[in-house]
Tab-separated table of C-alpha atoms and ligand atoms in Angstrom:
chain	number	residue	atom	x	y	z
A	1	UNK	CA	-28.921	-0.305	-10.288
A	2	UNK	CA	-26.132	1.680	-8.398
A	3	UNK	CA	-23.386	0.385	-8.051
A	4	UNK	CA	-20.093	1.367	-5.630
A	5	UNK	CA	-17.256	-0.674	-5.977
A	6	UNK	CA	-14.415	0.092	-3.665
A	7	UNK	CA	-10.941	-2.267	-3.831
A	8	UNK	CA	-7.852	-2.354	-2.065
A	9	UNK	CA	-5.069	-4.929	-0.252
A	10	UNK	CA	-7.473	-4.319	3.208
A	11	UNK	CA	-4.177	-4.901	4.737
A	12	UNK	CA	-6.322	-4.687	7.422
A	13	UNK	CA	-9.216	-2.906	6.662
A	14	UNK	CA	-9.447	0.156	9.400
A	15	UNK	CA	-11.890	2.899	9.838
A	16	UNK	CA	-10.291	5.441	7.046
A	17	UNK	CA	-11.849	2.068	4.476
A	18	UNK	CA	-14.863	3.116	6.712
A	19	UNK	CA	-15.115	6.454	7.018
A	20	UNK	CA	-14.526	6.722	3.527
A	21	UNK	CA	-17.639	4.318	1.909
A	22	UNK	CA	-20.077	4.798	4.508
A	23	UNK	CA	-19.346	8.829	3.627
A	24	UNK	CA	-19.696	8.437	-0.189
A	25	UNK	CA	-22.972	5.599	0.529
A	26	UNK	CA	-24.766	8.668	2.452
A	27	UNK	CA	-24.337	10.538	-0.416
A	28	UNK	CA	-24.766	8.502	-3.357
A	29	UNK	CA	-26.707	5.975	-1.916
A	30	UNK	CA	-25.646	3.195	-3.821
A	31	UNK	CA	-28.290	-0.498	-4.284
A	32	UNK	CA	-24.884	-2.105	-3.628
A	33	UNK	CA	-21.732	-1.913	-3.013
A	34	UNK	CA	-18.612	-4.474	-4.051
A	35	UNK	CA	-15.678	-4.482	-0.895
A	36	UNK	CA	-13.256	-5.805	-3.154
A	37	UNK	CA	-9.823	-7.405	-1.656
A	38	UNK	CA	-6.949	-7.377	-4.344
A	39	UNK	CA	-5.120	-10.578	-5.212
A	40	UNK	CA	-1.550	-8.582	-5.294
A	41	UNK	CA	-1.978	-4.577	-6.300
A	42	UNK	CA	0.430	-4.759	-9.051
A	43	UNK	CA	2.044	-1.594	-8.361
A	44	UNK	CA	3.037	-2.127	-5.248
A	45	UNK	CA	6.731	-4.549	-3.719
A	46	UNK	CA	4.550	-7.755	-2.504
A	47	UNK	CA	4.664	-8.029	1.581
A	48	UNK	CA	4.011	-10.295	3.719
A	49	UNK	CA	-0.081	-10.580	4.531
A	50	UNK	CA	-2.031	-13.546	6.187
A	51	UNK	CA	-4.086	-15.271	4.376
A	52	UNK	CA	-6.217	-13.988	1.715
A	53	UNK	CA	-9.537	-15.639	3.776
A	54	UNK	CA	-8.574	-13.536	6.303
A	55	UNK	CA	-7.919	-10.956	4.505
A	56	UNK	CA	-12.165	-11.740	3.338
A	57	UNK	CA	-13.148	-11.745	6.932
A	58	UNK	CA	-11.716	-8.763	8.465
A	59	UNK	CA	-13.516	-6.573	5.151
A	60	UNK	CA	-16.796	-8.398	6.593
A	61	UNK	CA	-16.371	-8.144	9.825
A	62	UNK	CA	-15.317	-4.525	9.120
A	63	UNK	CA	-18.718	-3.304	6.749
A	64	UNK	CA	-20.980	-6.068	8.292
A	65	UNK	CA	-22.383	-3.444	10.701
A	66	UNK	CA	-23.654	-0.682	8.362
A	67	UNK	CA	-26.611	-2.693	6.281
A	68	UNK	CA	-26.624	-5.206	2.917
A	69	UNK	CA	-25.581	-2.989	0.831
A	70	UNK	CA	-22.107	-3.380	1.652
A	71	UNK	CA	-21.068	-7.047	0.694
A	72	UNK	CA	-17.385	-8.356	0.087
A	73	UNK	CA	-17.290	-9.784	-2.994
A	74	UNK	CA	-14.080	-11.789	-3.996
A	75	UNK	CA	-14.233	-12.196	-7.912
A	76	UNK	CA	-9.852	-10.787	-7.520
A	77	UNK	CA	-9.156	-13.405	-5.090
A	78	UNK	CA	-10.446	-15.419	-7.165
A	79	UNK	CA	-8.689	-15.060	-10.603
A	80	UNK	CA	-5.803	-14.558	-8.834
A	81	UNK	CA	-2.410	-13.197	-9.551
A	82	UNK	CA	-1.760	-9.928	-10.151
A	83	UNK	CA	-5.142	-7.310	-9.610
A	84	UNK	CA	-5.942	-4.914	-12.458
A	85	UNK	CA	-9.180	-3.398	-11.579
A	86	UNK	CA	-9.747	-2.596	-15.312
A	87	UNK	CA	-10.413	-7.099	-15.544
A	88	UNK	CA	-13.236	-6.373	-12.868
A	89	UNK	CA	-15.264	-3.983	-14.083
A	90	UNK	CA	-15.691	-5.730	-17.066
A	91	UNK	CA	-16.879	-7.880	-15.709
A	92	UNK	CA	-19.541	-6.564	-13.483
A	93	UNK	CA	-20.039	-5.053	-16.907
A	94	UNK	CA	-21.452	-7.836	-18.246
A	95	UNK	CA	-24.334	-7.651	-16.257
A	96	UNK	CA	-24.273	-3.446	-15.136
A	97	UNK	CA	-24.127	-0.620	-17.588
A	98	UNK	CA	-21.110	1.635	-17.309
A	99	UNK	CA	-24.260	4.820	-16.162
A	100	UNK	CA	-25.142	2.778	-12.829
A	101	UNK	CA	-21.204	1.884	-11.785
A	102	UNK	CA	-18.772	4.299	-9.520
A	103	UNK	CA	-15.899	3.143	-8.707
A	104	UNK	CA	-14.443	5.237	-5.442
A	105	UNK	CA	-10.960	5.209	-4.862
A	106	UNK	CA	-8.857	8.275	-2.447
A	107	UNK	CA	-6.713	10.969	-3.681
A	108	UNK	CA	-3.643	9.064	-3.922
A	109	UNK	CA	-5.205	7.161	-6.511
A	110	UNK	CA	-6.741	9.259	-8.591
A	111	UNK	CA	-3.502	11.736	-8.260
A	112	UNK	CA	-1.902	8.052	-9.532
A	113	UNK	CA	-4.581	6.635	-11.849
A	114	UNK	CA	-2.541	7.118	-15.638
A	115	UNK	CA	-0.711	4.308	-13.374
A	116	UNK	CA	-3.109	2.202	-13.919
A	117	UNK	CA	-3.493	-0.658	-16.169
A	118	UNK	CA	-6.123	0.695	-19.348
A	119	UNK	CA	-6.801	3.623	-17.344
A	120	UNK	CA	-7.788	5.503	-20.357
A	121	UNK	CA	-10.817	2.540	-20.547
A	122	UNK	CA	-11.111	2.655	-17.354
A	123	UNK	CA	-12.635	6.668	-17.831
A	124	UNK	CA	-15.316	5.169	-20.190
A	125	UNK	CA	-16.400	1.840	-18.357
A	126	UNK	CA	-17.587	3.686	-14.970
A	127	UNK	CA	-17.650	6.692	-13.041
A	128	UNK	CA	-15.329	8.129	-10.512
A	129	UNK	CA	-16.263	8.664	-6.852
A	130	UNK	CA	-12.775	10.745	-5.438
A	131	UNK	CA	-12.717	10.813	-2.326
A	132	UNK	CA	-10.017	12.831	-0.293
A	133	UNK	CA	-7.513	11.713	2.203
A	134	UNK	CA	-5.458	13.436	4.161
A	135	UNK	CA	-0.938	14.489	2.784
A	136	UNK	CA	-3.340	14.012	-1.150
A	137	UNK	CA	-5.174	16.979	-2.367
A	138	UNK	CA	-8.333	16.912	-4.633
A	139	UNK	CA	-8.808	19.519	-7.110
A	140	UNK	CA	-9.923	22.679	-6.409
A	141	UNK	CA	-10.080	24.540	-10.115
A	142	UNK	CA	-9.374	23.464	-13.216
A	143	UNK	CA	-5.250	24.043	-12.914
A	144	UNK	CA	-5.453	22.245	-10.432
A	145	UNK	CA	-6.333	18.549	-12.296
A	146	UNK	CA	-3.820	15.459	-12.988
A	147	UNK	CA	-2.167	15.779	-16.250
A	148	UNK	CA	-3.699	12.725	-17.540
A	149	UNK	CA	-7.061	14.252	-17.433
A	150	UNK	CA	-6.196	16.745	-20.163
A	151	UNK	CA	-8.959	17.193	-23.536
A	152	UNK	CA	-11.097	14.262	-21.081
A	153	UNK	CA	-13.146	17.281	-19.550
A	154	UNK	CA	-16.584	18.505	-21.069
A	155	UNK	CA	-18.179	20.225	-18.513
A	156	UNK	CA	-17.310	20.823	-14.461
A	157	UNK	CA	-19.160	22.056	-12.053
A	158	UNK	CA	-17.846	22.460	-8.350
A	159	UNK	CA	-17.311	18.987	-6.907
A	160	UNK	CA	-18.363	17.503	-10.494
A	161	UNK	CA	-16.494	16.796	-13.362
A	162	UNK	CA	-18.858	15.306	-16.765
A	163	UNK	CA	-16.197	13.225	-18.930
A	164	UNK	CA	-16.256	12.996	-22.818
A	165	UNK	CA	-16.355	9.852	-21.966
A	166	UNK	CA	-19.790	9.630	-20.669
A	167	UNK	CA	-18.907	9.787	-17.963
A	168	UNK	CA	-18.740	11.543	-14.386
A	169	UNK	CA	-15.815	12.037	-11.671
A	170	UNK	CA	-17.277	13.139	-8.344
A	171	UNK	CA	-15.779	14.892	-5.213
A	172	UNK	CA	-16.137	13.389	-1.742
A	173	UNK	CA	-14.973	15.678	0.914
A	174	UNK	CA	-14.685	13.558	4.473
A	175	UNK	CA	-13.655	14.664	8.270
A	176	UNK	CA	-10.844	13.615	6.729
A	177	UNK	CA	-9.067	10.200	9.276
A	178	UNK	CA	-5.300	9.692	9.276
A	179	UNK	CA	-4.351	6.319	8.597
A	180	UNK	CA	-3.334	3.476	6.467
A	181	UNK	CA	-3.069	0.358	6.760
A	182	UNK	CA	1.128	0.153	6.013
A	183	UNK	CA	1.683	2.144	9.662
A	184	UNK	CA	-1.284	0.255	11.453
A	185	UNK	CA	0.502	-3.386	10.576
A	186	UNK	CA	3.708	-1.270	11.803
A	187	UNK	CA	1.659	-0.724	15.278
A	188	UNK	CA	0.530	-4.213	15.667
A	189	UNK	CA	3.320	-5.991	15.658
A	190	UNK	CA	4.987	-3.459	17.809
A	191	UNK	CA	1.787	-3.978	20.437
A	192	UNK	CA	0.831	-0.222	19.976
A	193	UNK	CA	-2.367	1.177	20.364
A	194	UNK	CA	-4.870	0.564	17.577
A	195	UNK	CA	-8.430	1.259	18.477
A	196	UNK	CA	-8.502	4.512	17.046
A	197	UNK	CA	-8.069	2.609	13.814
A	198	UNK	CA	-9.150	-0.313	13.705
A	199	UNK	CA	-12.984	-1.597	14.485
A	200	UNK	CA	-13.164	-3.710	17.227
A	201	UNK	CA	-14.750	-6.797	15.835
A	202	UNK	CA	-10.802	-6.536	13.490
A	203	UNK	CA	-9.108	-5.619	16.548
A	204	UNK	CA	-10.817	-8.698	18.313
A	205	UNK	CA	-9.977	-10.682	14.948
A	206	UNK	CA	-6.493	-9.779	15.053
A	207	UNK	CA	-5.711	-10.679	18.778
A	208	UNK	CA	-7.544	-14.543	18.323
A	209	UNK	CA	-6.142	-15.639	14.486
A	210	UNK	CA	-2.843	-13.448	15.937
A	211	UNK	CA	-2.237	-11.840	12.224
A	212	UNK	CA	0.681	-8.940	11.790
A	213	UNK	CA	3.319	-10.933	14.779
A	214	UNK	CA	6.802	-9.185	15.395
A	215	UNK	CA	8.893	-11.357	13.405
A	216	UNK	CA	8.951	-13.972	11.615
A	217	UNK	CA	9.177	-17.414	12.324
A	218	UNK	CA	10.432	-18.319	9.121
A	219	UNK	CA	14.226	-16.561	9.894
A	220	UNK	CA	15.558	-18.926	12.939
A	221	UNK	CA	18.626	-17.060	13.200
A	222	UNK	CA	18.511	-13.072	12.466
A	223	UNK	CA	22.668	-12.446	12.626
A	224	UNK	CA	22.796	-14.226	9.068
A	225	UNK	CA	20.127	-13.479	7.727
A	226	UNK	CA	21.729	-9.924	8.057
A	227	UNK	CA	24.677	-11.048	6.094
A	228	UNK	CA	22.891	-12.552	2.913
A	229	UNK	CA	20.866	-9.717	2.850
A	230	UNK	CA	24.747	-7.239	2.851
A	231	UNK	CA	25.820	-9.508	0.159
A	232	UNK	CA	22.586	-9.206	-2.638
A	233	UNK	CA	23.092	-5.030	-2.031
A	234	UNK	CA	26.909	-5.733	-2.800
A	235	UNK	CA	26.459	-7.597	-5.215
A	236	UNK	CA	24.134	-6.024	-7.094
A	237	UNK	CA	26.563	-2.939	-6.611
A	238	UNK	CA	25.780	-1.792	-3.138
A	239	UNK	CA	27.943	1.611	-1.929
A	240	UNK	CA	29.803	1.030	1.396
A	241	UNK	CA	27.306	-1.978	2.764
A	242	UNK	CA	26.658	-1.602	6.070
A	243	UNK	CA	24.917	-3.428	8.943
A	244	UNK	CA	25.451	-3.290	12.406
A	245	UNK	CA	23.149	-5.838	15.956
A	246	UNK	CA	21.789	-3.433	18.046
A	247	UNK	CA	20.402	-5.793	20.588
A	248	UNK	CA	21.738	-5.041	22.934
A	249	UNK	CA	19.715	-1.126	21.727
A	250	UNK	CA	17.555	-2.818	23.005
A	251	UNK	CA	14.907	-0.239	20.462
A	252	UNK	CA	12.525	-2.656	18.548
A	253	UNK	CA	15.240	-3.599	16.224
A	254	UNK	CA	17.544	-5.809	16.520
A	255	UNK	CA	19.202	-5.612	13.326
A	256	UNK	CA	19.416	-2.963	10.972
A	257	UNK	CA	21.255	-2.473	6.899
A	258	UNK	CA	22.436	-0.128	4.861
A	259	UNK	CA	23.268	1.182	1.742
A	260	UNK	CA	23.536	3.070	-0.994
A	261	UNK	CA	22.881	3.580	-4.704
A	262	UNK	CA	23.758	5.968	-7.214
A	263	UNK	CA	20.852	6.854	-8.541
A	264	UNK	CA	16.814	6.833	-7.200
A	265	UNK	CA	16.663	4.158	-10.009
A	266	UNK	CA	20.044	2.034	-8.501
A	267	UNK	CA	17.987	2.210	-5.189
A	268	UNK	CA	14.549	0.818	-6.120
A	269	UNK	CA	16.092	-2.007	-8.628
A	270	UNK	CA	18.228	-2.671	-5.881
A	271	UNK	CA	15.010	-2.872	-3.245
A	272	UNK	CA	13.302	-5.043	-5.795
A	273	UNK	CA	15.866	-7.600	-5.708
A	274	UNK	CA	17.047	-7.817	-2.056
A	275	UNK	CA	12.926	-8.888	-2.184
A	276	UNK	CA	13.532	-11.011	-5.071
A	277	UNK	CA	16.312	-12.640	-3.889
A	278	UNK	CA	15.084	-13.426	-0.004
A	279	UNK	CA	12.009	-15.022	-1.388
A	280	UNK	CA	13.533	-17.256	-3.549
A	281	UNK	CA	16.212	-18.168	-0.468
A	282	UNK	CA	13.945	-17.625	2.180
A	283	UNK	CA	10.018	-17.834	1.186
A	284	UNK	CA	9.620	-14.568	3.144
A	285	UNK	CA	8.217	-11.580	2.250
A	286	UNK	CA	9.343	-8.267	3.786
A	287	UNK	CA	6.660	-6.778	6.328
A	288	UNK	CA	6.895	-3.453	4.915
A	289	UNK	CA	8.050	-1.221	1.640
A	290	UNK	CA	8.487	2.205	1.936
A	291	UNK	CA	10.065	4.906	-0.757
A	292	UNK	CA	10.150	3.277	-3.275
A	293	UNK	CA	8.378	4.931	-6.375
A	294	UNK	CA	10.582	7.758	-5.681
A	295	UNK	CA	13.695	5.645	-5.298
A	296	UNK	CA	15.610	8.437	-2.177
A	297	UNK	CA	15.803	7.073	0.685
A	298	UNK	CA	13.618	3.011	0.964
A	299	UNK	CA	13.264	0.629	3.574
A	300	UNK	CA	12.184	-3.036	3.556
A	301	UNK	CA	10.478	-3.807	6.595
A	302	UNK	CA	11.382	-7.761	7.277
A	303	UNK	CA	10.879	-7.276	11.183
A	304	UNK	CA	13.682	-8.143	13.483
A	305	UNK	CA	15.374	-6.142	10.654
A	306	UNK	CA	15.298	-3.053	8.276
A	307	UNK	CA	17.381	-2.383	5.152
A	308	UNK	CA	18.035	1.364	4.202
A	309	UNK	CA	18.424	1.430	0.296
A	310	UNK	CA	19.441	4.987	-0.417
A	311	UNK	CA	20.748	7.163	-2.798
A	312	UNK	CA	23.532	8.142	-1.658
A	313	UNK	CA	23.325	12.116	-2.165
A	314	UNK	CA	20.035	11.700	0.590
A	315	UNK	CA	22.106	8.790	2.625
A	316	UNK	CA	24.655	12.262	3.419
A	317	UNK	CA	22.320	14.180	4.916
A	318	UNK	CA	20.538	11.444	6.799
A	319	UNK	CA	23.869	9.873	8.716
A	320	UNK	CA	22.180	7.766	9.720
A	321	UNK	CA	25.111	5.272	10.877
A	322	UNK	CA	25.147	7.506	14.046
A	323	UNK	CA	22.542	6.456	15.452
A	324	UNK	CA	24.063	2.961	15.856
A	325	UNK	CA	27.221	3.115	16.559
A	326	UNK	CA	26.323	2.498	20.177
A	327	UNK	CA	25.215	-1.493	18.949
A	328	UNK	CA	28.026	-3.487	16.923
A	329	UNK	CA	29.345	-3.480	13.896
A	330	UNK	CA	29.086	-6.244	12.151
A	331	UNK	CA	31.823	-6.698	8.984
A	332	UNK	CA	30.547	-7.489	6.067
A	333	UNK	CA	31.913	-7.315	2.498
A	334	UNK	CA	32.182	-3.988	1.650
A	335	UNK	CA	32.284	-2.073	5.243
A	336	UNK	CA	34.882	0.834	3.896
A	337	UNK	CA	32.590	3.544	3.927
B	1	ATP	P1	-1.537	0.010	2.886
B	1	ATP	O1	-1.146	1.763	3.826
B	1	ATP	O2	-1.005	-1.003	2.557
B	1	ATP	O3	-0.996	0.588	0.991
B	1	ATP	P2	-4.380	1.592	2.594
B	1	ATP	O4	-4.539	1.752	3.982
B	1	ATP	O5	-3.727	2.641	1.359
B	1	ATP	O6	-3.325	1.012	2.167
B	1	ATP	P3	-5.782	-0.170	0.405
B	1	ATP	O7	-6.878	-1.061	1.096
B	1	ATP	O8	-4.722	0.059	0.045
B	1	ATP	O9	-5.593	0.754	2.668
B	1	ATP	O10	-6.450	1.227	0.280
B	1	ATP	C1	-8.157	0.557	-0.603
B	1	ATP	C2	-8.670	2.174	-0.700
B	1	ATP	O11	-9.254	3.390	0.480
B	1	ATP	C3	-7.715	3.106	-1.558
B	1	ATP	O12	-8.628	4.196	-2.802
B	1	ATP	C4	-7.368	4.222	-1.273
B	1	ATP	O13	-6.879	5.491	-1.535
B	1	ATP	C5	-8.764	4.465	0.071
B	1	ATP	N1	-8.158	4.481	1.628
B	1	ATP	C6	-6.964	4.430	2.142
B	1	ATP	N2	-7.352	4.811	3.169
B	1	ATP	C7	-7.933	5.742	3.563
B	1	ATP	C8	-8.186	6.994	4.017
B	1	ATP	N3	-7.343	7.288	5.415
B	1	ATP	N4	-8.780	7.887	3.655
B	1	ATP	C9	-9.713	8.411	2.941
B	1	ATP	N5	-9.683	6.962	1.466
B	1	ATP	C10	-8.697	5.658	2.401
């Protein structure tokens, strides 16, 4: 039995996932591929997500026409909490040998693998299949191997590596499809066309079940909500906290909040604190969070409110406030600049 393992948030599953897995399957010929929606990605700030049953169903729909090797596996959702791939691998290892297990990841995850829990153990317990993904490189020569592979590569051949752990890494080049779930969620929320990126069955399911709605019904007064967020950011020592009501401007965002931190770490930690405080007060998670890894410009998306948290130095470069002067400024505690 040759088994593929493909994990992700699948929030929602899209043609990038389908393209990846069908191409990999042509090359690898797995007997089974476990498509595993995670419960919670330990490396991402939690965002608003449809109920697990919806993600399971969407994943089923996305892969339903590709044969019975493609199976959606709910083990991580059943386990709950943070989903660590190593735990899922340990489960599969109870019934399969390491040589038969292949973890399929995109180049983004390959670049970042050393941030995963027990990644060295992962490289002992399973083989990897790494696919291309727009915006990320797969290594083309020895000097492009990620640092964490130092000392682990035995033989290398064009397109595959034998590791000293006894496992291998196979690189597969896809006909790249530039799509991500986070981009799609944004498009869906503002009603932009998505048919290029989503399997039709998934798109219909999303419409029928009213998933990815534009604003959050739990927030009844976005102005007050904006003021609450401004206060949190101010309490976390945000600099030059300013908020704008953009309703008159007719943009897709009604409110915006901007502040900066003295360092990239400060900007990221303000975002983390903000999402925790909002969760506690309103029981609401953001619809998306971007840039938190780098902390130069972190965007926290609450639907009708978008929060921009900058490393101050970067804020000066963009001068976003200039775009909002046609709106009206909301008085918040620290609006001096
Ligand atoms: P998000 O935008 O919310 O971070 P995502 O689009 O990256 O989501 P995931 O469900 O987290 O989707 O990804 C699952 C797996 O699919 C990962 O290994 C990822 O690298 C891979 N993947 C996602 N999109 C693509 C794509 N367009 N091309 C190739 N691989 C992809």
